[in-house]
Amino acid sequence: MTAERTELTAGALAFFAAVVCFCLIGSGAVRKPAETYDVQARFNQTEGLVAGDDVRLAGIKVGRVADLRLDEYYGVVATLTLPAKIRLPDDSGAAVQSTGLIGAKYVELTPGGSEDMLTDGSFIEFTQDSPNLQNLLDKVVDMAKADRQKRKCH
């Protein structure tokens, strides 16, 4: 009976310790140092960019688009999650790019030259919107039509 009681006590203590650990971790009392930080960038349009898309630096994936939301002026504010080891000057830029003519979208970061670095919650001021491919194609078609008309007249 004492062996049974010892096992029951040990099991209860192990269960209690596990509950305490889960509570501490869940409350945030036990946290490892931040391995990432978030910065934001505002674009007028993002044309197909979605949360989860890549954030690249010099063409290499260094982070991800964590969130996209509309601001009060109907612009798009993108939250970009970057690893803590990637430190960028606070005058860096962000541009929405495409992997091809109709490829996936991503955000390309361009480092600035400032001595001050972006920190968690910083805002990237210099941005470039995604090119609207339909408008570009329409312009190419219009230019080709105009060129054809010009050749017919001569």
C-alpha positions as CSV (number, residue, x, y, z in Angstrom):
1,M,0.0,0.0,0.0
2,T,2.9,2.4,0.7
3,A,4.3,1.8,-2.8
4,E,0.9,2.6,-4.3
5,R,0.7,5.8,-2.2
6,T,4.3,6.8,-3.2
7,E,3.4,6.4,-6.9
8,L,0.2,8.4,-6.5
9,T,2.1,11.2,-4.7
10,A,4.8,11.3,-7.4
11,G,2.2,11.4,-10.1
12,A,0.3,14.2,-8.4
13,L,3.5,16.2,-8.0
14,A,4.5,15.7,-11.7
15,F,1.0,16.8,-12.8
16,F,1.2,19.9,-10.6
17,A,4.6,20.8,-11.9
18,A,3.4,20.4,-15.5
19,V,0.4,22.7,-14.8
20,V,2.6,25.3,-13.3
21,C,5.0,25.2,-16.3
22,F,2.2,25.6,-18.8
23,C,0.7,28.5,-16.8
24,L,4.0,30.3,-16.7
25,I,4.7,29.8,-20.3
26,G,1.1,30.8,-21.3
27,S,1.2,33.9,-19.2
28,G,4.5,35.1,-20.7
29,A,6.4,35.0,-17.5
30,V,8.9,32.6,-19.1
31,R,10.0,33.9,-22.5
32,K,13.1,33.5,-24.6
33,P,14.6,36.6,-26.1
34,A,12.9,37.9,-29.2
35,E,14.2,36.2,-32.3
36,T,12.1,38.4,-34.6
37,Y,10.8,42.0,-34.8
38,D,8.0,43.6,-36.8
39,V,8.2,46.7,-39.0
40,Q,5.5,48.3,-41.0
41,A,5.4,49.8,-44.5
42,R,2.6,51.7,-46.2
43,F,1.7,51.1,-49.9
44,N,-1.0,52.7,-52.1
45,Q,-1.6,49.2,-53.6
46,T,-0.2,45.8,-53.2
47,E,-1.8,44.0,-56.1
48,G,-1.9,40.3,-55.0
49,L,0.5,40.5,-52.0
50,V,-0.9,38.3,-49.1
51,A,0.0,37.5,-45.5
52,G,2.6,34.8,-45.5
53,D,4.4,36.1,-48.7
54,D,8.2,36.4,-48.6
55,V,10.2,39.5,-47.5
56,R,13.6,39.5,-49.3
57,L,16.8,41.3,-49.0
58,A,19.2,41.2,-52.0
59,G,16.9,38.5,-53.4
60,I,17.2,36.2,-50.4
61,K,14.2,35.4,-48.2
62,V,14.8,36.9,-44.7
63,G,11.2,37.3,-43.4
64,R,7.5,37.2,-44.1
65,V,4.5,39.4,-44.5
66,A,2.7,39.0,-41.2
67,D,-0.4,41.1,-41.9
68,L,-2.0,43.5,-44.4
69,R,-4.6,46.0,-43.4
70,L,-6.2,49.2,-44.7
71,D,-5.4,52.4,-43.1
72,E,-7.7,55.4,-42.7
73,Y,-6.7,56.8,-46.1
74,Y,-7.4,53.4,-47.8
75,G,-3.7,52.6,-48.2
76,V,-2.3,49.2,-47.4
77,V,-0.2,48.9,-44.2
78,A,2.0,45.7,-44.4
79,T,3.5,44.3,-41.2
80,L,6.8,42.6,-42.0
81,T,8.4,40.1,-39.6
82,L,12.2,40.0,-39.8
83,P,14.8,38.0,-37.8
84,A,16.5,39.9,-35.0
85,K,19.9,39.3,-36.6
86,I,18.9,41.3,-39.7
87,R,19.4,44.9,-38.7
88,L,18.3,47.5,-41.3
89,P,19.0,51.3,-41.3
90,D,15.9,53.4,-40.5
91,D,16.0,55.0,-44.0
92,S,15.6,51.6,-45.8
93,G,13.0,51.1,-48.5
94,A,10.5,48.4,-49.3
95,A,9.0,47.6,-52.7
96,V,6.4,45.1,-53.8
97,Q,7.9,42.9,-56.5
98,S,6.8,39.9,-58.5
99,T,8.8,36.7,-59.3
100,G,7.7,36.9,-62.9
101,L,5.2,38.4,-65.2
102,I,2.4,36.6,-63.4
103,G,4.4,35.2,-60.5
104,A,4.0,35.4,-56.8
105,K,4.4,38.7,-55.0
106,Y,7.0,39.5,-52.3
107,V,8.4,42.6,-50.6
108,E,12.0,43.5,-51.5
109,L,13.9,45.5,-48.9
110,T,16.6,48.0,-49.9
111,P,19.0,49.0,-47.1
112,G,19.5,52.7,-46.5
113,G,22.6,54.4,-45.3
114,S,21.6,55.7,-41.9
115,E,23.5,54.9,-38.7
116,D,20.1,54.4,-36.8
117,M,18.5,51.0,-37.2
118,L,14.8,50.0,-37.5
119,T,13.4,48.5,-34.3
120,D,10.3,46.6,-33.4
121,G,7.3,48.7,-34.5
122,S,9.3,51.0,-36.8
123,F,7.8,52.4,-40.0
124,I,9.5,52.1,-43.3
125,E,9.0,55.5,-45.0
126,F,10.3,54.8,-48.5
127,T,8.0,52.4,-50.3
128,Q,7.2,51.5,-53.9
129,D,3.9,50.0,-54.9
130,S,3.3,46.9,-56.9
131,P,3.1,47.6,-60.7
132,N,-0.3,47.1,-62.1
133,L,0.3,44.5,-64.8
134,Q,-3.0,45.1,-66.5
135,N,-2.2,48.8,-66.9
136,L,1.3,48.0,-68.2
137,L,-0.1,45.6,-70.8
138,D,-2.8,48.1,-71.9
139,K,-0.1,50.7,-72.4
140,V,2.0,48.2,-74.5
141,V,-1.0,47.3,-76.6
142,D,-1.9,51.0,-77.1
143,M,1.7,51.8,-78.1
144,A,1.7,49.0,-80.6
145,K,-1.7,50.1,-82.1
146,A,-0.4,53.7,-82.4
147,D,2.8,52.5,-84.1
148,R,0.7,50.4,-86.5
149,Q,-1.5,53.4,-87.3
150,K,1.6,55.6,-87.9
151,R,3.0,53.0,-90.3
152,K,-0.3,52.8,-92.3
153,C,-0.4,56.6,-92.7
154,H,3.2,56.7,-94.2
